[in-house]
Coordinates of C-alpha atoms in Angstrom, one line a residue:
Chain K
M1 CA 33.5 111.7 226.5
S2 CA 34.1 112.6 222.8
S3 CA 31.1 114.2 221.0
P4 CA 29.5 112.0 218.4
S5 CA 30.3 112.3 214.8
S6 CA 27.9 114.2 212.6
A7 CA 27.1 111.0 210.7
A8 CA 26.3 109.2 213.8
V9 CA 23.9 112.1 215.2
I10 CA 22.0 112.2 211.9
K11 CA 21.7 108.3 211.8
S12 CA 20.3 108.5 215.4
C13 CA 18.0 111.2 214.5
L14 CA 16.6 109.6 211.6
D15 CA 15.8 106.3 213.5
I16 CA 14.1 108.4 216.0
V17 CA 11.9 110.1 213.3
R18 CA 11.2 107.0 211.7
R19 CA 9.8 105.3 214.7
L20 CA 7.7 108.1 216.0
D21 CA 4.4 109.1 214.8
P22 CA 5.0 111.0 211.3
A23 CA 2.1 113.4 212.0
E24 CA 4.2 115.0 214.8
T25 CA 7.6 115.0 212.9
E26 CA 7.9 118.7 213.1
K27 CA 7.6 118.9 216.7
H28 CA 10.2 116.0 217.0
L29 CA 12.5 117.9 214.8
E30 CA 12.2 120.9 217.0
N31 CA 13.2 118.9 220.1
L32 CA 16.0 117.0 218.2
T33 CA 17.5 120.4 217.1
K34 CA 17.8 121.4 220.5
L35 CA 19.4 118.0 221.5
I36 CA 21.7 118.5 218.6
S37 CA 22.7 121.9 219.3
N38 CA 24.5 122.4 216.3
D39 CA 23.2 124.2 213.3
D40 CA 25.0 122.5 210.6
I41 CA 23.9 119.3 211.5
S42 CA 20.4 120.5 212.3
D43 CA 20.3 122.1 208.9
E44 CA 21.1 118.7 207.2
L45 CA 18.4 116.9 209.3
Y46 CA 15.9 119.4 208.1
Q47 CA 17.0 118.6 204.5
R48 CA 16.8 114.9 205.1
V49 CA 13.5 114.7 206.6
D50 CA 10.1 115.5 205.0
V51 CA 7.4 117.2 206.6
P52 CA 3.7 118.0 205.5
L53 CA 4.1 120.8 202.9
K54 CA 2.9 124.2 203.5
V55 CA 0.5 126.1 200.9
L56 CA 1.4 129.7 200.0
K57 CA -0.2 132.1 197.6
D58 CA 1.1 133.8 194.8
T59 CA -0.2 137.3 194.8
N60 CA 1.5 138.0 191.6
A61 CA -0.4 135.3 189.8
D62 CA -4.0 135.6 190.7
D63 CA -3.5 134.1 194.3
R64 CA -2.6 130.8 192.7
K65 CA -1.4 128.4 195.5
F66 CA 1.9 127.0 195.5
L67 CA 3.9 124.6 197.8
A68 CA 6.8 125.5 200.2
C69 CA 9.8 123.3 200.8
D70 CA 13.4 123.3 201.0
H71 CA 13.9 123.2 197.5
N72 CA 12.2 126.6 196.7
R73 CA 13.6 128.3 199.9
D74 CA 16.0 130.9 200.1
G75 CA 16.6 132.2 203.9
D76 CA 12.9 132.7 205.1
S77 CA 11.3 133.1 201.7
H78 CA 9.8 130.6 199.3
R79 CA 9.7 130.9 195.3
S80 CA 6.5 130.5 193.5
P81 CA 6.5 128.4 190.5
W82 CA 4.2 130.4 188.9
S83 CA 5.5 134.0 189.0
N84 CA 9.1 132.9 189.9
M85 CA 9.1 135.3 192.7
Y86 CA 9.7 135.1 196.3
F87 CA 7.1 135.6 199.4
P88 CA 8.2 137.3 201.4
Q89 CA 9.8 139.4 198.7
L90 CA 13.5 138.9 198.1
E91 CA 15.8 141.3 196.0
D92 CA 17.9 138.4 194.6
G93 CA 16.5 135.1 195.6
F94 CA 17.9 132.0 193.9
C95 CA 16.4 131.3 190.5
P96 CA 17.0 128.5 187.9
S97 CA 18.4 129.8 184.6
D98 CA 16.1 131.2 182.0
R99 CA 16.1 128.0 180.0
L100 CA 15.5 125.9 183.1
R101 CA 12.8 128.0 184.4
Q102 CA 11.0 127.7 181.0
L103 CA 11.1 124.1 181.4
E104 CA 10.0 124.5 185.0
L105 CA 6.8 126.4 184.0
H106 CA 5.9 123.8 181.5
A107 CA 6.3 121.0 184.1
N108 CA 4.3 122.8 186.4
E109 CA 1.5 123.1 184.0
V110 CA 1.3 119.6 182.9
F111 CA 1.9 118.2 186.5
D112 CA -1.1 120.4 187.5
I113 CA -3.3 118.4 184.9
Y114 CA -1.9 115.2 186.6
R115 CA -2.9 116.6 190.1
E116 CA -6.6 117.3 189.0
L117 CA -6.9 113.4 187.7
Y118 CA -5.9 112.0 190.8
F119 CA -6.4 114.3 193.5
G120 CA -9.3 116.4 193.0
K121 CA -9.6 120.1 191.8
S122 CA -10.4 122.2 194.8
S123 CA -8.4 120.7 197.7
S124 CA -5.1 119.9 196.2
V125 CA -2.1 121.8 195.2
S126 CA 1.0 121.0 193.2
S127 CA 4.4 122.5 192.5
V128 CA 7.5 121.6 190.5
Y129 CA 10.8 123.1 191.4
L130 CA 14.0 122.4 189.0
W131 CA 17.5 123.1 189.5
E132 CA 20.9 122.6 187.8
K133 CA 23.1 120.0 189.1
E134 CA 26.6 121.0 190.4
E135 CA 29.1 119.7 187.9
P136 CA 32.2 117.8 189.6
N137 CA 34.5 120.3 187.6
N138 CA 32.1 123.2 188.4
N139 CA 32.7 124.1 184.8
N140 CA 30.0 126.4 183.5
N141 CA 31.9 127.2 180.4
H142 CA 29.7 125.4 177.7
S143 CA 31.6 126.7 174.9
E144 CA 33.3 123.2 174.6
G145 CA 31.4 121.1 172.0
T146 CA 28.2 122.2 170.8
N147 CA 26.0 120.8 173.8
N148 CA 25.0 123.9 175.9
D149 CA 21.6 122.7 176.8
E150 CA 21.4 122.1 180.5
T151 CA 18.6 119.4 179.8
A152 CA 21.1 117.2 178.2
A153 CA 23.4 118.0 181.2
G154 CA 21.0 116.7 183.4
F155 CA 19.1 118.5 186.1
S156 CA 17.4 117.8 189.4
G157 CA 13.6 118.5 190.4
A158 CA 11.2 118.4 193.0
F159 CA 7.6 117.3 192.2
L160 CA 5.1 117.9 195.0
I161 CA 1.4 117.5 195.8
Q162 CA -0.5 118.0 198.6
N163 CA -4.2 117.2 199.2
K164 CA -6.2 118.3 202.3
V165 CA -9.7 117.4 203.0
D166 CA -12.3 118.7 205.4
N167 CA -11.8 116.3 208.2
G168 CA -8.1 117.1 208.4
S169 CA -7.0 114.1 206.5
Y170 CA -3.9 114.9 204.2
W171 CA -1.6 113.4 201.4
N172 CA 1.6 114.7 200.6
S173 CA 3.8 113.6 197.6
I174 CA 7.3 114.5 197.7
H175 CA 9.2 113.3 194.6
V176 CA 12.8 114.3 194.1
V177 CA 14.2 113.3 190.7
D178 CA 17.7 113.2 189.4
V179 CA 17.8 113.4 185.5
G180 CA 20.9 111.9 184.3
R181 CA 23.2 113.5 181.6
I182 CA 22.8 112.2 178.3
E183 CA 26.3 111.3 176.8
R184 CA 27.0 112.3 173.2
G185 CA 26.0 109.5 170.9
S186 CA 23.8 108.1 173.3
S187 CA 20.0 108.2 173.3
M188 CA 19.5 107.1 176.8
C189 CA 18.6 108.7 180.0
V190 CA 18.7 107.5 183.5
Y191 CA 16.0 109.0 186.1
R192 CA 16.6 108.3 189.9
L193 CA 13.5 109.1 191.8
T194 CA 13.2 109.2 195.6
T195 CA 9.5 109.5 196.6
T196 CA 8.0 110.2 200.0
I197 CA 4.5 109.8 200.9
L198 CA 3.1 111.4 204.1
I199 CA -0.4 110.8 205.1
S200 CA -2.9 111.1 207.8
V201 CA -6.3 109.9 207.8
S202 CA -8.7 110.9 210.4
P203 CA -12.0 109.4 209.7
S204 CA -14.9 111.3 211.3
S205 CA -18.3 109.5 211.7
E206 CA -21.6 111.1 212.4
T207 CA -22.2 109.4 215.4
E208 CA -18.7 110.1 216.8
Q209 CA -18.5 112.2 220.1
E210 CA -15.9 114.7 220.4
S211 CA -13.7 112.6 223.0
T212 CA -13.6 109.8 220.3
T213 CA -10.7 109.9 218.1
T214 CA -9.1 107.7 215.4
R215 CA -6.1 108.7 213.3
I216 CA -4.0 106.5 210.9
S217 CA -0.7 108.6 210.0
G218 CA 2.1 107.0 207.8
S219 CA 5.1 107.8 205.8
L220 CA 6.6 105.6 203.1
I221 CA 9.8 106.2 201.1
R222 CA 11.0 104.4 198.2
Q223 CA 13.7 104.8 195.8
N224 CA 13.3 103.8 191.9
V225 CA 15.5 104.0 188.7
R226 CA 14.1 104.1 185.3
E227 CA 16.2 104.4 182.1
C228 CA 14.3 105.8 179.1
K229 CA 15.1 106.3 175.3
I230 CA 15.2 109.9 174.2
I231 CA 14.2 110.5 170.9
S232 CA 14.7 114.3 170.3
S233 CA 18.4 115.3 169.2
Q234 CA 20.2 116.9 172.1
D235 CA 20.1 120.5 170.8
S236 CA 16.4 120.6 170.2
N237 CA 13.8 122.2 172.4
S238 CA 11.6 119.1 172.7
I239 CA 14.0 117.3 174.7
G240 CA 12.7 119.3 177.7
S241 CA 9.1 117.9 177.1
E242 CA 10.5 114.3 176.7
H243 CA 12.1 114.7 180.1
I244 CA 8.6 116.1 181.4
V245 CA 6.7 113.0 179.9
N246 CA 9.2 110.3 181.1
I247 CA 9.3 111.8 184.7
G248 CA 5.6 112.2 184.7
K249 CA 4.9 108.6 184.0
F250 CA 7.6 107.4 186.3
I251 CA 5.9 109.4 188.9
E252 CA 2.2 108.2 188.1
D253 CA 3.5 104.6 188.3
V254 CA 5.6 104.9 191.6
E255 CA 2.8 106.8 193.2
T256 CA -0.1 104.4 192.3
E257 CA 2.0 101.6 193.5
M258 CA 2.8 103.2 196.9
R259 CA -0.8 104.1 197.4
K260 CA -1.6 100.6 197.1
E261 CA 1.1 99.4 199.2
M262 CA 0.2 102.0 202.0
D263 CA -3.1 100.4 202.2
S264 CA -2.7 96.7 201.5
L265 CA 0.6 96.2 203.3
Y266 CA 0.7 98.8 206.0
I267 CA -2.6 100.4 206.9
Q268 CA -4.3 96.8 206.9
K269 CA -1.1 95.4 209.1
T270 CA -2.3 97.9 211.7
K271 CA -5.6 96.0 211.8
N272 CA -3.9 92.5 212.2
V273 CA -2.0 94.0 215.1
V274 CA -5.0 94.9 216.9
E275 CA -6.6 91.3 216.0
M276 CA -3.6 89.8 217.4
I277 CA -4.0 91.6 220.6
R278 CA -7.5 91.1 221.4
K279 CA -9.0 87.8 220.3
D280 CA -12.1 88.0 218.4
V281 CA -11.3 88.3 214.6
M282 CA -13.1 91.3 213.5
K283 CA -16.1 90.5 211.6
P284 CA -15.2 88.4 208.4
T285 CA -15.8 89.9 205.0
Q286 CA -18.3 88.1 202.7
G287 CA -16.1 85.7 201.3
Q288 CA -14.8 84.6 204.8
E289 CA -18.3 83.9 205.9
H290 CA -19.2 82.0 203.1
T291 CA -16.2 79.7 203.9
R292 CA -17.2 79.4 207.3
V293 CA -20.7 78.5 206.4
L294 CA -19.5 75.6 204.2
N295 CA -17.0 74.2 206.7
E296 CA -19.8 74.0 209.4
A297 CA -21.9 72.1 206.8
V298 CA -19.0 69.8 205.9
L299 CA -18.3 69.2 209.6
A300 CA -22.0 68.6 210.5
M301 CA -22.2 66.0 207.6
A302 CA -19.1 64.2 208.9
M303 CA -20.4 64.2 212.6
N304 CA -23.5 62.8 211.3
R305 CA -21.8 60.0 209.2
K306 CA -19.7 59.2 212.2
A307 CA -22.8 59.0 214.5
K308 CA -24.6 56.7 212.2
L309 CA -21.5 54.4 211.7
S310 CA -21.3 54.0 215.7
G311 CA -24.9 53.1 215.9
K312 CA -26.0 56.1 217.8
Chain J
M1 CA 20.6 122.1 230.4
L2 CA 16.8 122.4 231.1
S3 CA 15.9 122.5 227.4
T4 CA 17.7 119.6 226.7
M5 CA 16.1 117.6 229.4
A6 CA 12.6 118.8 228.2
S7 CA 13.3 117.8 224.5
A8 CA 14.5 114.5 225.6
R9 CA 11.6 113.9 227.7
S10 CA 9.1 114.8 225.0
I11 CA 10.8 112.4 222.5
L12 CA 11.2 109.5 225.0
L13 CA 7.3 109.9 226.2
A14 CA 6.3 109.6 222.5
S15 CA 7.8 106.2 222.3
P16 CA 5.4 103.5 220.6
P17 CA 5.3 100.3 222.6
G18 CA 8.3 98.1 223.2
Q19 CA 10.6 100.6 221.8
F20 CA 11.6 103.2 224.7
D21 CA 14.8 101.6 224.9
L22 CA 15.6 102.0 221.3
I23 CA 14.7 105.4 221.4
L24 CA 16.8 106.1 224.5
E25 CA 19.8 104.6 222.9
D26 CA 19.4 107.1 220.1
V27 CA 18.9 110.0 222.5
K28 CA 21.9 109.0 224.3
S29 CA 23.9 108.9 220.9
I30 CA 22.6 112.4 219.8
A31 CA 23.3 114.2 223.2
P32 CA 25.7 111.7 225.2
K33 CA 25.5 114.4 228.3
S34 CA 21.7 114.2 228.7
L35 CA 19.7 112.0 231.1
T36 CA 23.1 110.8 232.9
E37 CA 21.2 110.8 236.2
E38 CA 20.0 107.2 236.9
S39 CA 17.0 108.8 239.0
E40 CA 16.1 111.1 236.0
L41 CA 16.0 108.2 233.7
S42 CA 14.0 105.8 235.9
A43 CA 11.5 108.7 236.7
L44 CA 11.1 109.3 232.9
R45 CA 10.8 105.5 232.4
A46 CA 8.1 105.2 234.9
E47 CA 6.4 108.3 233.5
W48 CA 6.2 106.3 230.1
A49 CA 5.0 103.1 231.7
A50 CA 2.2 104.9 233.6
T51 CA 0.9 107.1 230.5
T52 CA 1.0 104.1 228.1
G53 CA -0.5 101.6 230.6
H54 CA 2.7 99.4 230.4
A55 CA 3.1 99.9 234.2
I56 CA 0.0 97.6 234.9
I57 CA 2.0 94.8 233.5
E58 CA 5.0 95.5 235.8
T59 CA 2.9 96.0 238.9
S60 CA 0.7 92.9 238.1
A61 CA 3.8 90.9 237.7
A62 CA 5.4 92.0 241.0
D63 CA 2.1 91.5 243.0
D64 CA 1.2 88.0 243.6
T65 CA -1.3 88.3 246.4
T66 CA -4.6 86.9 245.9
D67 CA -5.8 89.7 248.2
E68 CA -8.7 87.8 250.0
S69 CA -9.1 90.4 252.6
S70 CA -10.3 93.1 250.3
D71 CA -13.7 94.1 249.7
G72 CA -16.2 91.3 248.3
C73 CA -17.2 93.5 245.3
V74 CA -13.6 94.2 244.4
H75 CA -12.6 90.5 244.8
A76 CA -15.5 89.4 242.6
I77 CA -14.7 91.7 240.0
R78 CA -10.9 90.7 240.2
K79 CA -12.0 87.1 239.7
A80 CA -14.5 87.9 236.7
M81 CA -11.6 90.1 235.0
D82 CA -9.1 87.3 235.3
D83 CA -11.5 85.0 233.5
Y84 CA -12.1 87.9 230.8
V85 CA -8.5 88.7 230.2
N86 CA -7.6 85.4 229.8
L87 CA -10.4 84.7 227.4
K88 CA -9.6 87.9 225.1
F89 CA -5.9 88.8 225.5
S90 CA -4.3 85.4 225.5
S91 CA -3.1 85.2 221.9
P92 CA 0.5 84.3 221.3
G93 CA 2.8 86.9 222.0
V94 CA 0.4 89.0 224.1
R95 CA 1.3 90.2 227.5
A96 CA -1.8 91.3 229.6
A97 CA -2.7 92.4 233.0
H98 CA -5.5 94.1 235.0
Q99 CA -5.9 96.2 238.0
V100 CA -9.1 96.8 240.0
N101 CA -8.7 99.8 242.5
Q102 CA -11.3 101.0 245.0
E103 CA -11.5 104.8 245.3
E104 CA -13.5 107.5 247.1
G105 CA -14.4 105.5 250.3
D106 CA -15.8 102.3 248.4
K107 CA -18.2 104.3 246.3
T108 CA -16.1 103.8 242.8
L109 CA -14.3 100.9 241.4
M110 CA -11.5 101.6 238.8
I111 CA -10.9 98.6 236.6
T112 CA -8.0 98.9 234.2
T113 CA -6.8 96.6 231.4
Y114 CA -3.8 96.8 229.6
A115 CA -2.3 94.3 226.9
E116 CA 0.5 94.8 224.4
R117 CA 2.3 92.6 221.7
I118 CA 5.7 93.6 220.7
D119 CA 7.2 91.7 217.7
L120 CA 10.3 93.8 216.7
N121 CA 11.4 91.3 214.6
N122 CA 8.5 91.5 212.3
H123 CA 8.5 95.4 212.6
N124 CA 5.1 95.4 214.4
V125 CA 4.0 96.3 217.8
G126 CA 0.7 97.2 219.4
S127 CA -1.0 98.3 222.8
W128 CA -4.6 98.1 224.2
K129 CA -5.3 100.1 227.2
A130 CA -8.9 100.3 228.9
C131 CA -10.1 102.2 231.7
Y132 CA -13.5 101.4 233.4
T133 CA -15.2 103.4 236.3
V134 CA -17.7 101.8 238.0
N135 CA -19.7 104.1 240.3
I136 CA -21.5 101.8 242.9
S137 CA -23.7 104.5 244.3
S138 CA -25.2 105.8 241.2
E139 CA -25.2 102.4 239.7
C140 CA -23.4 103.6 236.5
I141 CA -20.4 102.5 234.4
S142 CA -18.4 104.4 231.9
G143 CA -15.1 103.9 230.2
N144 CA -12.4 104.8 227.8
V145 CA -10.4 102.4 225.5
S146 CA -7.1 103.5 224.0
I147 CA -5.4 101.6 221.0
S148 CA -2.1 101.9 219.3
A149 CA -0.5 99.8 216.7
H150 CA 2.9 100.6 214.7
T151 CA 4.3 98.8 211.7
F152 CA 7.6 99.9 210.3
E153 CA 9.0 97.9 207.7
N154 CA 11.1 98.6 204.6
G155 CA 10.8 102.3 204.4
G156 CA 7.4 102.6 205.8
N157 CA 6.4 104.1 209.2
V158 CA 2.5 103.7 209.9
H159 CA 0.9 104.5 213.4
L160 CA -2.6 103.7 214.5
H161 CA -4.1 105.8 217.3
S162 CA -7.6 105.4 218.5
N163 CA -9.1 106.8 221.7
M164 CA -12.7 105.7 222.2
S165 CA -15.0 107.3 225.0
L166 CA -17.6 105.0 226.2
D167 CA -20.9 106.8 227.5
E168 CA -21.9 106.3 231.1
T169 CA -24.6 103.6 231.2
S170 CA -26.5 101.8 233.9
A171 CA -25.0 99.0 235.7
A172 CA -26.7 96.2 237.9
F173 CA -27.4 97.2 241.7
I174 CA -25.4 95.8 244.3
K175 CA -25.0 96.5 248.3
S176 CA -21.7 96.0 249.9
N177 CA -23.1 93.5 252.3
D178 CA -24.7 91.1 249.6
N179 CA -23.6 87.8 249.7
V180 CA -20.8 86.1 247.7
D181 CA -23.0 84.6 245.1
K182 CA -24.7 88.0 244.5
Q183 CA -21.4 89.7 244.4
S184 CA -20.2 87.2 241.7
S185 CA -23.2 87.5 239.3
W186 CA -23.0 91.3 239.7
A187 CA -19.2 91.3 238.9
K188 CA -20.1 89.0 235.9
S189 CA -22.8 91.5 234.7
I190 CA -20.2 94.5 234.7
V191 CA -17.6 92.3 232.8
K192 CA -20.4 91.5 230.4
Q193 CA -21.1 95.2 229.9
I194 CA -17.2 95.7 229.3
Q195 CA -17.1 92.9 226.8
A196 CA -20.2 94.2 224.8
W197 CA -18.5 97.5 224.7
E198 CA -15.4 96.4 223.6
D199 CA -17.0 94.0 220.9
T200 CA -19.2 96.6 219.4
E201 CA -18.3 100.1 220.3
V202 CA -14.6 99.6 219.8
M203 CA -13.9 96.6 217.4
D204 CA -16.8 97.0 215.3
K205 CA -16.2 100.6 214.6
L206 CA -12.7 99.8 213.9
T207 CA -13.5 97.3 211.4
D208 CA -15.9 99.6 209.7
M209 CA -13.2 102.0 209.4
Y210 CA -10.8 99.6 207.7
E211 CA -13.3 98.5 205.4
R212 CA -14.2 102.1 204.2
M213 CA -10.2 102.8 204.0
N214 CA -9.7 102.1 200.3
N215 CA -12.9 103.1 198.6
E216 CA -13.7 106.0 200.9
Y217 CA -11.1 107.6 203.1
L218 CA -7.9 107.1 200.9
K219 CA -9.9 107.4 197.7
S220 CA -10.8 111.1 198.9
L221 CA -7.0 111.8 199.2
R222 CA -5.7 110.1 196.1
R223 CA -7.7 107.9 193.5
V224 CA -6.3 104.6 192.4
M225 CA -7.2 105.5 188.9
P226 CA -8.7 108.7 187.3
I227 CA -12.3 108.9 186.6
T228 CA -11.5 108.2 183.0
R229 CA -10.1 105.0 184.2
T230 CA -7.1 105.3 181.9
K231 CA -3.7 106.6 182.9
M232 CA -2.7 110.1 182.2
D233 CA -1.5 110.7 178.3
W234 CA 1.6 112.7 179.2
N235 CA 2.3 113.1 175.5
V236 CA -0.7 114.7 174.5
M237 CA -0.8 116.7 177.7
A238 CA 2.9 118.0 177.5
H239 CA 2.3 119.1 174.0
R240 CA -1.1 120.9 174.5
V241 CA 0.6 122.9 177.4
R242 CA 3.4 123.8 175.4
T243 CA 1.1 125.1 172.7
T244 CA -0.9 127.0 175.4
L245 CA 2.2 128.4 177.1
G246 CA 3.7 129.3 173.5
E247 CA 0.5 131.3 172.6
G248 CA -0.5 132.7 175.8
N249 CA 0.6 136.4 177.1
G250 CA 1.9 137.1 180.4
K251 CA -1.5 137.5 182.2
D252 CA -3.2 134.4 180.5
K253 CA -0.3 132.0 181.7
F254 CA -1.7 132.0 185.3
K255 CA -5.2 131.4 184.4
H256 CA -6.4 128.5 186.4
Q257 CA -9.6 126.9 187.3
Y258 CA -10.0 127.8 191.1

């Protein structure tokens, strides 16, 4: 039989990954790689599927932690957003241009503040990686016109957070943003954001024995687009700051919304599923209990009236 | 190739309830040359059904005998479990079955229940598997309940897996030559223990977890709002950082709180 097209293979792999337990995605990817037996397709699969982020230490920056993912990887090394150096060391690992690197450092420090507000100080880590977009004409000559600022030409970035707590539960945010080019004469910029949330909740209770384990693991992917007005002129230094502010607000809104959906739509749905299997609706909440008592009282009154009418 | 078979097996055995065939389709699409032997495939399917408990539904459907000839105790338990499963696992869309087996020369009874609800159209499936061991000679009962739920709509993929062990506890006494009435009330007391376990040890504990999910477990991972109760002021922070970075020398740039 003819071998399947790479697109068909990727599609089937993604279907499998999106059905199986997200907490074991790495194991499944390893097995899928063996089934695929094709390095190029495997590489593409690894780029398309998000896994819980790894934490590394930047020994050139006071042991400050950073996150490892495909976007800061070169070979088997990863670049730290703090010192801009690779671990393990690499002689000429890929780095963003000086200008983009300045913006990247700025973005990291601002995003770090966001991380502390929502995720707590000591158990979470954040990192931002920026990279130039490949222009279709591959024309790096910026001498045409006065616009030589990469930030006006648009760029891409990964904004990452991981929070891991004592009982093994974790949260990973992987936001990949595409910042559109700002055309001459325009003051609007389009931001396209793809967000993946990966979580695992392993509640532990004091009375639980070792052989009792409960885990909820989930992945949620969303794509959003937002258009923002850019106030700074295209040649100024503050355009980068504006991008950081626009992206930051966008991420904050999307993340908060997805956190709510994760709980109310998905996690609570798993509770409904169990209730549908074993009859015996789980203990009602206070509101439901109140309604039940009222209903019984009304029913009792109706029965009483009926009995009186029939002369019993 | 051996490693391909092992990989295919690992993936297929991890299939959530009701989705073995969907995943098999995908595996065959990725590696058409794997799992071509029907016997290989049947064995794998049987292994998955046995591990998940789904096999109980298949064997129960195939086995129609009322088995009057079996041990009185076994018969009594089967009857009591019939009533229990019909009471608790009969909601619309649920398939359920149970098995009672005698082991170790009449000294132990194994009671297994399996129930599943597969709703692929609405993107949710779930299963319940319970195993209870009744040790007649030591008058004890112990058990284990495994629950799984999977919801997968609109870019989401969320799994619940819960495995709960139920501590050995004393069960009522029964002699193998006791009369039918005694056996029947003994069986009912066993099932009553099972029901109590499933109501309190299993369901109540799960309820408790879900109630604490938003305000406790999820909150420890990511708050809904910062403690300040206002969203981050990105403009102020971006400006503040830019000023700090502009002023700081190389060493100070990396100063942090932890």
